[in-house]
Amino acid sequence: MRRIDFVTLKLFVAIADERSLTKAAEREHLALAAVSKRVSDLENQLGIALLYRQPKGVELTPAGHALLHHARNMMDNLAQMNADLSEFSEGVKGHVRIHANTSAVIEFLPEDLSAFTRLHPQVKIDLEERVSSEAIRAVREGLTDIGIFAGHVPADELQVFNYRHDRLVLVTPRAHPLAERSRISLHEAVSYDFIGLQQDASLHGLLQQAARHLGTPLRLRIQVRSFEAICRMIHTGMGIGILPELAVRTYLPALDVQVIALDDPWARRELKIAVRSLEALSMTARQMLEHLMSSEQREASMVEPS
């Protein structure tokens, strides 16, 4: 078998990303001559051309694309192996990375991750809050083990599992004309000014889609980046908003707002979990996945029947 070292594979991935030997050399902190020689040696060793040399950079040959696919997988596996093994010397027995949307971070993950750490006290958990689309992209690119996202966002080519359900509610100032309502549908509120999330948030996309079905666009007065900011804007009378009920309850004690149930079917949302490959997960990541998937069942079992 021909021997290909990981340094050369890492360099080849950098060349494919940058489409330039010079930029790849800068990225990997190598001399350009050394990069050129490594690529030439690799092509000679394999007996095939991997790059088309062009005046303004390089492009991959069909063989280069095939090598890139395997090189990325090998580098991902090597990174995962290092992550799983490097912390054992510090007493850590496992490491799992999670990217999750704001709803999951505020509503469910504090309790779920706390319960997991009680069962596995020596596991390190890296949690990053991201919008749903970013969480999905991080899973695809191998930047995280587990992604948690709003269920209406497409997650093609990933393995997807059920996580939790939440319910959206309308939030208004207490002096608002709608504040006396106990239940409402979106079509009854679209004539008022809304406070919403930024464009790339999954909740923003869901509300825009619902408004399009009604044939009436939302009157978005202000767009902000957090649930808390929406609640504070509503508190000052700037408009109304739609948010997950459990997230709103976090801010209610300090704010003068009213929460109204939404009758629209889309107001009951699903949160999903995505992974690249169940078989490729480390043992720790798989334990976390199983724990998160069973969390809703545990919660349901604790509710006494009426």
PDB file of C-alpha atoms in Angstrom:
ATOM      1  CA  MET A   1       0.000   0.000   0.000  1.00  0.00           C
ATOM      2  CA  ARG A   2       1.173   3.521  -0.747  1.00  0.00           C
ATOM      3  CA  ARG A   3       1.744   5.634   2.351  1.00  0.00           C
ATOM      4  CA  ILE A   4       0.049   9.045   2.554  1.00  0.00           C
ATOM      5  CA  ASP A   5       0.720  11.102   5.678  1.00  0.00           C
ATOM      6  CA  PHE A   6      -1.906  13.194   7.464  1.00  0.00           C
ATOM      7  CA  VAL A   7       0.091  16.415   7.054  1.00  0.00           C
ATOM      8  CA  THR A   8      -0.125  16.085   3.276  1.00  0.00           C
ATOM      9  CA  LEU A   9      -3.831  15.247   3.433  1.00  0.00           C
ATOM     10  CA  LYS A  10      -4.474  18.291   5.620  1.00  0.00           C
ATOM     11  CA  LEU A  11      -2.526  20.410   3.165  1.00  0.00           C
ATOM     12  CA  PHE A  12      -4.503  19.010   0.234  1.00  0.00           C
ATOM     13  CA  VAL A  13      -7.791  19.928   1.948  1.00  0.00           C
ATOM     14  CA  ALA A  14      -6.462  23.471   2.442  1.00  0.00           C
ATOM     15  CA  ILE A  15      -5.540  23.686  -1.265  1.00  0.00           C
ATOM     16  CA  ALA A  16      -9.042  22.509  -2.232  1.00  0.00           C
ATOM     17  CA  ASP A  17     -10.638  25.076   0.093  1.00  0.00           C
ATOM     18  CA  GLU A  18      -8.465  27.991  -1.016  1.00  0.00           C
ATOM     19  CA  ARG A  19      -8.103  27.039  -4.717  1.00  0.00           C
ATOM     20  CA  SER A  20      -4.559  28.380  -4.410  1.00  0.00           C
ATOM     21  CA  LEU A  21      -1.191  26.905  -3.436  1.00  0.00           C
ATOM     22  CA  THR A  22      -0.059  30.286  -2.106  1.00  0.00           C
ATOM     23  CA  LYS A  23      -3.098  30.779   0.146  1.00  0.00           C
ATOM     24  CA  ALA A  24      -2.910  27.175   1.327  1.00  0.00           C
ATOM     25  CA  ALA A  25       0.762  27.683   2.233  1.00  0.00           C
ATOM     26  CA  GLU A  26      -0.162  30.782   4.266  1.00  0.00           C
ATOM     27  CA  ARG A  27      -3.016  28.944   5.980  1.00  0.00           C
ATOM     28  CA  GLU A  28      -0.806  25.996   6.945  1.00  0.00           C
ATOM     29  CA  HIS A  29       2.252  28.171   7.742  1.00  0.00           C
ATOM     30  CA  LEU A  30       4.459  26.457   5.170  1.00  0.00           C
ATOM     31  CA  ALA A  31       6.770  27.778   2.473  1.00  0.00           C
ATOM     32  CA  LEU A  32       5.246  27.800  -1.002  1.00  0.00           C
ATOM     33  CA  ALA A  33       8.110  25.658  -2.339  1.00  0.00           C
ATOM     34  CA  ALA A  34       7.430  23.036   0.347  1.00  0.00           C
ATOM     35  CA  VAL A  35       3.724  22.956  -0.531  1.00  0.00           C
ATOM     36  CA  SER A  36       4.455  22.587  -4.247  1.00  0.00           C
ATOM     37  CA  LYS A  37       6.887  19.746  -3.587  1.00  0.00           C
ATOM     38  CA  ARG A  38       4.456  17.882  -1.327  1.00  0.00           C
ATOM     39  CA  VAL A  39       1.734  18.049  -3.994  1.00  0.00           C
ATOM     40  CA  SER A  40       4.122  16.926  -6.743  1.00  0.00           C
ATOM     41  CA  ASP A  41       5.394  14.060  -4.588  1.00  0.00           C
ATOM     42  CA  LEU A  42       1.814  13.006  -3.825  1.00  0.00           C
ATOM     43  CA  GLU A  43       0.860  13.021  -7.514  1.00  0.00           C
ATOM     44  CA  ASN A  44       3.985  11.040  -8.389  1.00  0.00           C
ATOM     45  CA  GLN A  45       3.312   8.584  -5.599  1.00  0.00           C
ATOM     46  CA  LEU A  46      -0.274   8.016  -6.754  1.00  0.00           C
ATOM     47  CA  GLY A  47       0.566   8.171 -10.433  1.00  0.00           C
ATOM     48  CA  ILE A  48      -2.296  10.581 -11.215  1.00  0.00           C
ATOM     49  CA  ALA A  49      -2.810  14.324 -11.577  1.00  0.00           C
ATOM     50  CA  LEU A  50      -4.767  15.855  -8.704  1.00  0.00           C
ATOM     51  CA  LEU A  51      -4.767  19.526  -9.720  1.00  0.00           C
ATOM     52  CA  TYR A  52      -5.205  21.600 -12.833  1.00  0.00           C
ATOM     53  CA  ARG A  53      -2.632  24.424 -12.598  1.00  0.00           C
ATOM     54  CA  GLN A  54      -4.122  27.709 -13.852  1.00  0.00           C
ATOM     55  CA  PRO A  55      -2.787  31.285 -14.023  1.00  0.00           C
ATOM     56  CA  LYS A  56      -4.997  32.406 -11.119  1.00  0.00           C
ATOM     57  CA  GLY A  57      -4.960  29.307  -8.959  1.00  0.00           C
ATOM     58  CA  VAL A  58      -5.725  25.603  -9.124  1.00  0.00           C
ATOM     59  CA  GLU A  59      -8.767  23.392  -9.674  1.00  0.00           C
ATOM     60  CA  LEU A  60      -9.248  19.784  -8.663  1.00  0.00           C
ATOM     61  CA  THR A  61      -9.173  17.043 -11.273  1.00  0.00           C
ATOM     62  CA  PRO A  62     -11.778  14.251 -10.979  1.00  0.00           C
ATOM     63  CA  ALA A  63      -9.152  12.229  -9.099  1.00  0.00           C
ATOM     64  CA  GLY A  64      -8.530  15.254  -6.875  1.00  0.00           C
ATOM     65  CA  HIS A  65     -12.233  15.432  -5.984  1.00  0.00           C
ATOM     66  CA  ALA A  66     -12.204  11.722  -5.081  1.00  0.00           C
ATOM     67  CA  LEU A  67      -9.151  12.211  -2.866  1.00  0.00           C
ATOM     68  CA  LEU A  68     -10.725  15.280  -1.233  1.00  0.00           C
ATOM     69  CA  HIS A  69     -13.812  13.285  -0.227  1.00  0.00           C
ATOM     70  CA  HIS A  70     -11.720  10.645   1.534  1.00  0.00           C
ATOM     71  CA  ALA A  71      -9.298  13.206   2.959  1.00  0.00           C
ATOM     72  CA  ARG A  72     -12.120  15.156   4.636  1.00  0.00           C
ATOM     73  CA  ASN A  73     -13.539  11.971   6.161  1.00  0.00           C
ATOM     74  CA  MET A  74     -10.122  10.921   7.432  1.00  0.00           C
ATOM     75  CA  MET A  75      -9.416  14.357   8.914  1.00  0.00           C
ATOM     76  CA  ASP A  76     -12.848  14.398  10.586  1.00  0.00           C
ATOM     77  CA  ASN A  77     -12.221  10.947  12.061  1.00  0.00           C
ATOM     78  CA  LEU A  78      -8.778  11.993  13.249  1.00  0.00           C
ATOM     79  CA  ALA A  79     -10.182  15.121  14.901  1.00  0.00           C
ATOM     80  CA  GLN A  80     -12.901  13.070  16.577  1.00  0.00           C
ATOM     81  CA  MET A  81     -10.335  10.549  17.805  1.00  0.00           C
ATOM     82  CA  ASN A  82      -8.193  13.322  19.257  1.00  0.00           C
ATOM     83  CA  ALA A  83     -11.221  14.888  20.936  1.00  0.00           C
ATOM     84  CA  ASP A  84     -12.224  11.563  22.472  1.00  0.00           C
ATOM     85  CA  LEU A  85      -8.718  10.685  23.704  1.00  0.00           C
ATOM     86  CA  SER A  86      -6.962  13.945  24.528  1.00  0.00           C
ATOM     87  CA  GLU A  87      -8.932  14.712  27.672  1.00  0.00           C
ATOM     88  CA  PHE A  88      -8.608  11.304  29.347  1.00  0.00           C
ATOM     89  CA  SER A  89      -5.337  12.450  30.917  1.00  0.00           C
ATOM     90  CA  GLU A  90      -7.279  15.251  32.627  1.00  0.00           C
ATOM     91  CA  GLY A  91      -9.850  12.862  34.078  1.00  0.00           C
ATOM     92  CA  VAL A  92     -12.415  13.629  31.407  1.00  0.00           C
ATOM     93  CA  LYS A  93     -14.044  10.508  30.000  1.00  0.00           C
ATOM     94  CA  GLY A  94     -15.667  11.750  26.851  1.00  0.00           C
ATOM     95  CA  HIS A  95     -16.456  14.942  25.007  1.00  0.00           C
ATOM     96  CA  VAL A  96     -19.589  15.937  23.107  1.00  0.00           C
ATOM     97  CA  ARG A  97     -20.282  19.071  21.042  1.00  0.00           C
ATOM     98  CA  ILE A  98     -23.798  20.483  20.641  1.00  0.00           C
ATOM     99  CA  HIS A  99     -25.046  23.383  18.524  1.00  0.00           C
ATOM    100  CA  ALA A 100     -28.633  24.309  19.399  1.00  0.00           C
ATOM    101  CA  ASN A 101     -31.146  27.002  18.566  1.00  0.00           C
ATOM    102  CA  THR A 102     -32.220  29.552  21.158  1.00  0.00           C
ATOM    103  CA  SER A 103     -35.514  27.831  21.943  1.00  0.00           C
ATOM    104  CA  ALA A 104     -33.758  24.605  22.928  1.00  0.00           C
ATOM    105  CA  VAL A 105     -31.067  26.445  24.912  1.00  0.00           C
ATOM    106  CA  ILE A 106     -33.592  28.408  26.962  1.00  0.00           C
ATOM    107  CA  GLU A 107     -36.459  25.953  27.269  1.00  0.00           C
ATOM    108  CA  PHE A 108     -35.073  22.436  27.571  1.00  0.00           C
ATOM    109  CA  LEU A 109     -31.295  21.997  27.513  1.00  0.00           C
ATOM    110  CA  PRO A 110     -30.481  23.412  30.979  1.00  0.00           C
ATOM    111  CA  GLU A 111     -32.431  20.606  32.658  1.00  0.00           C
ATOM    112  CA  ASP A 112     -31.532  17.923  30.117  1.00  0.00           C
ATOM    113  CA  LEU A 113     -27.791  18.625  30.214  1.00  0.00           C
ATOM    114  CA  SER A 114     -27.826  18.919  34.000  1.00  0.00           C
ATOM    115  CA  ALA A 115     -29.438  15.481  34.242  1.00  0.00           C
ATOM    116  CA  PHE A 116     -26.845  14.064  31.818  1.00  0.00           C
ATOM    117  CA  THR A 117     -23.897  15.464  33.787  1.00  0.00           C
ATOM    118  CA  ARG A 118     -25.254  13.934  36.975  1.00  0.00           C
ATOM    119  CA  LEU A 119     -25.191  10.552  35.230  1.00  0.00           C
ATOM    120  CA  HIS A 120     -21.835  11.202  33.504  1.00  0.00           C
ATOM    121  CA  PRO A 121     -19.910  13.698  35.662  1.00  0.00           C
ATOM    122  CA  GLN A 122     -16.628  13.270  33.779  1.00  0.00           C
ATOM    123  CA  VAL A 123     -18.005  14.091  30.334  1.00  0.00           C
ATOM    124  CA  LYS A 124     -17.157  17.499  28.875  1.00  0.00           C
ATOM    125  CA  ILE A 125     -20.018  19.244  27.038  1.00  0.00           C
ATOM    126  CA  ASP A 126     -19.439  22.099  24.587  1.00  0.00           C
ATOM    127  CA  LEU A 127     -22.725  23.903  23.885  1.00  0.00           C
ATOM    128  CA  GLU A 128     -23.025  26.742  21.366  1.00  0.00           C
ATOM    129  CA  GLU A 129     -26.217  28.731  20.742  1.00  0.00           C
ATOM    130  CA  ARG A 130     -26.911  29.125  17.017  1.00  0.00           C
ATOM    131  CA  VAL A 131     -29.897  29.750  14.761  1.00  0.00           C
ATOM    132  CA  SER A 132     -31.349  26.529  13.349  1.00  0.00           C
ATOM    133  CA  SER A 133     -29.762  26.874   9.904  1.00  0.00           C
ATOM    134  CA  GLU A 134     -26.310  27.376  11.461  1.00  0.00           C
ATOM    135  CA  ALA A 135     -26.762  24.355  13.744  1.00  0.00           C
ATOM    136  CA  ILE A 136     -27.642  22.191  10.731  1.00  0.00           C
ATOM    137  CA  ARG A 137     -24.691  23.527   8.744  1.00  0.00           C
ATOM    138  CA  ALA A 138     -22.331  22.811  11.664  1.00  0.00           C
ATOM    139  CA  VAL A 139     -23.462  19.173  11.710  1.00  0.00           C
ATOM    140  CA  ARG A 140     -22.973  18.844   7.955  1.00  0.00           C
ATOM    141  CA  GLU A 141     -19.470  20.307   8.151  1.00  0.00           C
ATOM    142  CA  GLY A 142     -18.413  18.201  11.129  1.00  0.00           C
ATOM    143  CA  LEU A 143     -18.105  21.206  13.452  1.00  0.00           C
ATOM    144  CA  THR A 144     -20.445  19.667  16.004  1.00  0.00           C
ATOM    145  CA  ASP A 145     -21.637  16.191  16.933  1.00  0.00           C
ATOM    146  CA  ILE A 146     -25.292  17.075  17.561  1.00  0.00           C
ATOM    147  CA  GLY A 147     -27.464  19.858  16.177  1.00  0.00           C
ATOM    148  CA  ILE A 148     -30.835  20.861  17.645  1.00  0.00           C
ATOM    149  CA  PHE A 149     -33.117  22.913  15.416  1.00  0.00           C
ATOM    150  CA  ALA A 150     -36.703  23.868  14.581  1.00  0.00           C
ATOM    151  CA  GLY A 151     -38.424  20.984  12.829  1.00  0.00           C
ATOM    152  CA  HIS A 152     -39.712  22.993   9.864  1.00  0.00           C
ATOM    153  CA  VAL A 153     -36.134  23.770   8.725  1.00  0.00           C
ATOM    154  CA  PRO A 154     -34.851  21.261   6.096  1.00  0.00           C
ATOM    155  CA  ALA A 155     -31.968  19.030   7.193  1.00  0.00           C
ATOM    156  CA  ASP A 156     -31.282  17.063   4.017  1.00  0.00           C
ATOM    157  CA  GLU A 157     -28.603  14.343   4.045  1.00  0.00           C
ATOM    158  CA  LEU A 158     -28.562  14.207   7.861  1.00  0.00           C
ATOM    159  CA  GLN A 159     -30.057  11.675  10.252  1.00  0.00           C
ATOM    160  CA  VAL A 160     -32.880  13.411  12.126  1.00  0.00           C
ATOM    161  CA  PHE A 161     -34.577  12.412  15.394  1.00  0.00           C
ATOM    162  CA  ASN A 162     -37.387  13.853  17.518  1.00  0.00           C
ATOM    163  CA  TYR A 163     -36.402  15.945  20.528  1.00  0.00           C
ATOM    164  CA  ARG A 164     -39.173  18.078  22.072  1.00  0.00           C
ATOM    165  CA  HIS A 165     -42.308  20.106  21.343  1.00  0.00           C
ATOM    166  CA  ASP A 166     -42.924  23.706  22.289  1.00  0.00           C
ATOM    167  CA  ARG A 167     -45.809  26.138  21.801  1.00  0.00           C
ATOM    168  CA  LEU A 168     -45.716  29.633  20.424  1.00  0.00           C
ATOM    169  CA  VAL A 169     -47.740  32.406  22.043  1.00  0.00           C
ATOM    170  CA  LEU A 170     -48.587  36.019  21.247  1.00  0.00           C
ATOM    171  CA  VAL A 171     -47.017  38.528  23.640  1.00  0.00           C
ATOM    172  CA  THR A 172     -48.453  42.037  23.987  1.00  0.00           C
ATOM    173  CA  PRO A 173     -48.094  45.022  26.332  1.00  0.00           C
ATOM    174  CA  ARG A 174     -50.706  44.851  29.104  1.00  0.00           C
ATOM    175  CA  ALA A 175     -52.379  48.012  27.790  1.00  0.00           C
ATOM    176  CA  HIS A 176     -52.638  46.671  24.212  1.00  0.00           C
ATOM    177  CA  PRO A 177     -56.094  46.241  22.580  1.00  0.00           C
ATOM    178  CA  LEU A 178     -55.480  42.472  22.285  1.00  0.00           C
ATOM    179  CA  ALA A 179     -54.325  42.003  25.881  1.00  0.00           C
ATOM    180  CA  GLU A 180     -57.769  40.998  27.148  1.00  0.00           C
ATOM    181  CA  ARG A 181     -57.962  38.010  24.807  1.00  0.00           C
ATOM    182  CA  SER A 182     -57.311  34.525  26.178  1.00  0.00           C
ATOM    183  CA  ARG A 183     -56.838  32.942  22.729  1.00  0.00           C
ATOM    184  CA  ILE A 184     -56.178  34.366  19.284  1.00  0.00           C
ATOM    185  CA  SER A 185     -55.167  33.475  15.716  1.00  0.00           C
ATOM    186  CA  LEU A 186     -52.481  35.243  13.720  1.00  0.00           C
ATOM    187  CA  HIS A 187     -54.966  36.700  11.220  1.00  0.00           C
ATOM    188  CA  GLU A 188     -56.531  38.687  14.082  1.00  0.00           C
ATOM    189  CA  ALA A 189     -53.181  40.286  14.967  1.00  0.00           C
ATOM    190  CA  VAL A 190     -51.481  41.022  11.636  1.00  0.00           C
ATOM    191  CA  SER A 191     -52.786  44.598  11.527  1.00  0.00           C
ATOM    192  CA  TYR A 192     -50.576  45.535  14.505  1.00  0.00           C
ATOM    193  CA  ASP A 193     -46.836  46.326  14.615  1.00  0.00           C
ATOM    194  CA  PHE A 194     -44.624  43.312  15.369  1.00  0.00           C
ATOM    195  CA  ILE A 195     -41.237  42.977  17.034  1.00  0.00           C
ATOM    196  CA  GLY A 196     -39.379  40.067  15.395  1.00  0.00           C
ATOM    197  CA  LEU A 197     -36.100  38.181  15.235  1.00  0.00           C
ATOM    198  CA  GLN A 198     -33.347  38.646  12.655  1.00  0.00           C
ATOM    199  CA  GLN A 199     -33.842  37.373   9.102  1.00  0.00           C
ATOM    200  CA  ASP A 200     -31.918  34.094   9.498  1.00  0.00           C
ATOM    201  CA  ALA A 201     -33.840  32.902  12.585  1.00  0.00           C
ATOM    202  CA  SER A 202     -36.106  29.897  11.975  1.00  0.00           C
ATOM    203  CA  LEU A 203     -38.939  31.522  13.943  1.00  0.00           C
ATOM    204  CA  HIS A 204     -38.817  34.548  11.636  1.00  0.00           C
ATOM    205  CA  GLY A 205     -39.107  32.273   8.606  1.00  0.00           C
ATOM    206  CA  LEU A 206     -42.025  30.364  10.145  1.00  0.00           C
ATOM    207  CA  LEU A 207     -43.977  33.566  10.864  1.00  0.00           C
ATOM    208  CA  GLN A 208     -43.287  34.999   7.423  1.00  0.00           C
ATOM    209  CA  GLN A 209     -44.557  31.776   5.851  1.00  0.00           C
ATOM    210  CA  ALA A 210     -47.713  31.857   7.992  1.00  0.00           C
ATOM    211  CA  ALA A 211     -48.333  35.491   7.048  1.00  0.00           C
ATOM    212  CA  ARG A 212     -47.896  34.705   3.340  1.00  0.00           C
ATOM    213  CA  HIS A 213     -50.564  32.007   3.623  1.00  0.00           C
ATOM    214  CA  LEU A 214     -52.874  34.672   5.038  1.00  0.00           C
ATOM    215  CA  GLY A 215     -52.043  36.988   2.159  1.00  0.00           C
ATOM    216  CA  THR A 216     -50.984  39.740   4.571  1.00  0.00           C
ATOM    217  CA  PRO A 217     -47.329  40.518   5.358  1.00  0.00           C
ATOM    218  CA  LEU A 218     -46.282  41.098   8.953  1.00  0.00           C
ATOM    219  CA  ARG A 219     -45.769  44.714   9.919  1.00  0.00           C
ATOM    220  CA  LEU A 220     -42.272  44.240  11.320  1.00  0.00           C
ATOM    221  CA  ARG A 221     -41.378  47.421  13.176  1.00  0.00           C
ATOM    222  CA  ILE A 222     -38.122  46.228  14.735  1.00  0.00           C
ATOM    223  CA  GLN A 223     -35.974  43.100  14.364  1.00  0.00           C
ATOM    224  CA  VAL A 224     -33.613  42.051  17.164  1.00  0.00           C
ATOM    225  CA  ARG A 225     -31.376  39.080  17.956  1.00  0.00           C
ATOM    226  CA  SER A 226     -32.829  37.598  21.154  1.00  0.00           C
ATOM    227  CA  PHE A 227     -36.076  36.610  22.845  1.00  0.00           C
ATOM    228  CA  GLU A 228     -35.236  38.867  25.768  1.00  0.00           C
ATOM    229  CA  ALA A 229     -34.837  41.876  23.466  1.00  0.00           C
ATOM    230  CA  ILE A 230     -38.259  41.178  21.903  1.00  0.00           C
ATOM    231  CA  CYS A 231     -39.866  40.977  25.347  1.00  0.00           C
ATOM    232  CA  ARG A 232     -38.256  44.239  26.442  1.00  0.00           C
ATOM    233  CA  MET A 233     -39.419  46.014  23.291  1.00  0.00           C
ATOM    234  CA  ILE A 234     -42.953  44.733  23.889  1.00  0.00           C
ATOM    235  CA  HIS A 235     -42.703  45.808  27.529  1.00  0.00           C
ATOM    236  CA  THR A 236     -42.054  49.402  26.403  1.00  0.00           C
ATOM    237  CA  GLY A 237     -45.056  49.367  24.057  1.00  0.00           C
ATOM    238  CA  MET A 238     -43.143  49.204  20.764  1.00  0.00           C
ATOM    239  CA  GLY A 239     -45.265  46.365  19.370  1.00  0.00           C
ATOM    240  CA  ILE A 240     -46.332  42.750  19.817  1.00  0.00           C
ATOM    241  CA  GLY A 241     -44.465  39.513  19.147  1.00  0.00           C
ATOM    242  CA  ILE A 242     -44.682  35.727  18.857  1.00  0.00           C
ATOM    243  CA  LEU A 243     -42.351  33.656  21.006  1.00  0.00           C
ATOM    244  CA  PRO A 244     -42.071  30.183  22.586  1.00  0.00           C
ATOM    245  CA  GLU A 245     -44.193  30.105  25.720  1.00  0.00           C
ATOM    246  CA  LEU A 246     -41.555  28.571  27.984  1.00  0.00           C
ATOM    247  CA  ALA A 247     -38.988  31.139  26.873  1.00  0.00           C
ATOM    248  CA  VAL A 248     -41.370  34.026  27.618  1.00  0.00           C
ATOM    249  CA  ARG A 249     -42.074  32.677  31.099  1.00  0.00           C
ATOM    250  CA  THR A 250     -38.380  33.201  31.879  1.00  0.00           C
ATOM    251  CA  TYR A 251     -38.752  36.973  31.480  1.00  0.00           C
ATOM    252  CA  LEU A 252     -42.317  37.498  32.742  1.00  0.00           C
ATOM    253  CA  PRO A 253     -41.588  38.378  36.388  1.00  0.00           C
ATOM    254  CA  ALA A 254     -39.648  41.504  35.378  1.00  0.00           C
ATOM    255  CA  LEU A 255     -41.820  42.628  32.461  1.00  0.00           C
ATOM    256  CA  ASP A 256     -45.285  44.107  32.110  1.00  0.00           C
ATOM    257  CA  VAL A 257     -46.526  41.939  29.232  1.00  0.00           C
ATOM    258  CA  GLN A 258     -49.489  39.696  28.489  1.00  0.00           C
ATOM    259  CA  VAL A 259     -49.252  36.149  27.074  1.00  0.00           C
ATOM    260  CA  ILE A 260     -52.059  34.970  24.779  1.00  0.00           C
ATOM    261  CA  ALA A 261     -52.486  31.416  23.441  1.00  0.00           C
ATOM    262  CA  LEU A 262     -52.282  30.998  19.658  1.00  0.00           C
ATOM    263  CA  ASP A 263     -54.863  28.773  17.949  1.00  0.00           C
ATOM    264  CA  ASP A 264     -52.922  28.344  14.704  1.00  0.00           C
ATOM    265  CA  PRO A 265     -51.761  24.734  14.054  1.00  0.00           C
ATOM    266  CA  TRP A 266     -48.190  25.874  13.299  1.00  0.00           C
ATOM    267  CA  ALA A 267     -47.973  27.369  16.825  1.00  0.00           C
ATOM    268  CA  ARG A 268     -47.147  23.894  18.128  1.00  0.00           C
ATOM    269  CA  ARG A 269     -43.556  23.395  16.972  1.00  0.00           C
ATOM    270  CA  GLU A 270     -41.293  20.386  16.875  1.00  0.00           C
ATOM    271  CA  LEU A 271     -37.646  20.579  17.848  1.00  0.00           C
ATOM    272  CA  LYS A 272     -35.431  18.041  16.110  1.00  0.00           C
ATOM    273  CA  ILE A 273     -31.964  16.563  16.585  1.00  0.00           C
ATOM    274  CA  ALA A 274     -29.599  16.008  13.652  1.00  0.00           C
ATOM    275  CA  VAL A 275     -26.360  14.040  13.349  1.00  0.00           C
ATOM    276  CA  ARG A 276     -24.219  13.255  10.305  1.00  0.00           C
ATOM    277  CA  SER A 277     -24.110   9.530  10.976  1.00  0.00           C
ATOM    278  CA  LEU A 278     -25.303   7.571  13.991  1.00  0.00           C
ATOM    279  CA  GLU A 279     -22.643   4.926  13.383  1.00  0.00           C
ATOM    280  CA  ALA A 280     -19.850   7.516  13.283  1.00  0.00           C
ATOM    281  CA  LEU A 281     -20.755   9.127  16.643  1.00  0.00           C
ATOM    282  CA  SER A 282     -18.423   8.560  19.560  1.00  0.00           C
ATOM    283  CA  MET A 283     -19.794   6.516  22.435  1.00  0.00           C
ATOM    284  CA  THR A 284     -20.223   9.688  24.499  1.00  0.00           C
ATOM    285  CA  ALA A 285     -22.082  11.536  21.734  1.00  0.00           C
ATOM    286  CA  ARG A 286     -24.346   8.551  21.224  1.00  0.00           C
ATOM    287  CA  GLN A 287     -25.119   8.442  24.949  1.00  0.00           C
ATOM    288  CA  MET A 288     -26.005  12.140  24.786  1.00  0.00           C
ATOM    289  CA  LEU A 289     -28.228  11.582  21.750  1.00  0.00           C
ATOM    290  CA  GLU A 290     -30.095   8.772  23.480  1.00  0.00           C
ATOM    291  CA  HIS A 291     -30.473  10.904  26.610  1.00  0.00           C
ATOM    292  CA  LEU A 292     -31.912  13.852  24.659  1.00  0.00           C
ATOM    293  CA  MET A 293     -34.250  11.649  22.631  1.00  0.00           C
ATOM    294  CA  SER A 294     -35.682  10.127  25.815  1.00  0.00           C
ATOM    295  CA  SER A 295     -36.071  13.451  27.648  1.00  0.00           C
ATOM    296  CA  GLU A 296     -39.587  14.172  26.369  1.00  0.00           C
ATOM    297  CA  GLN A 297     -40.710  10.665  27.330  1.00  0.00           C
ATOM    298  CA  ARG A 298     -39.310  11.168  30.843  1.00  0.00           C
ATOM    299  CA  GLU A 299     -41.136  14.470  31.156  1.00  0.00           C
ATOM    300  CA  ALA A 300     -44.424  12.945  29.975  1.00  0.00           C
ATOM    301  CA  SER A 301     -44.113  10.104  32.484  1.00  0.00           C
ATOM    302  CA  MET A 302     -43.840  12.641  35.314  1.00  0.00           C
ATOM    303  CA  VAL A 303     -47.176  14.291  34.431  1.00  0.00           C
ATOM    304  CA  GLU A 304     -50.012  12.696  36.371  1.00  0.00           C
ATOM    305  CA  PRO A 305     -53.138  11.896  34.344  1.00  0.00           C
ATOM    306  CA  SER A 306     -56.060  14.205  35.068  1.00  0.00           C
TER     307      SER A 306
END
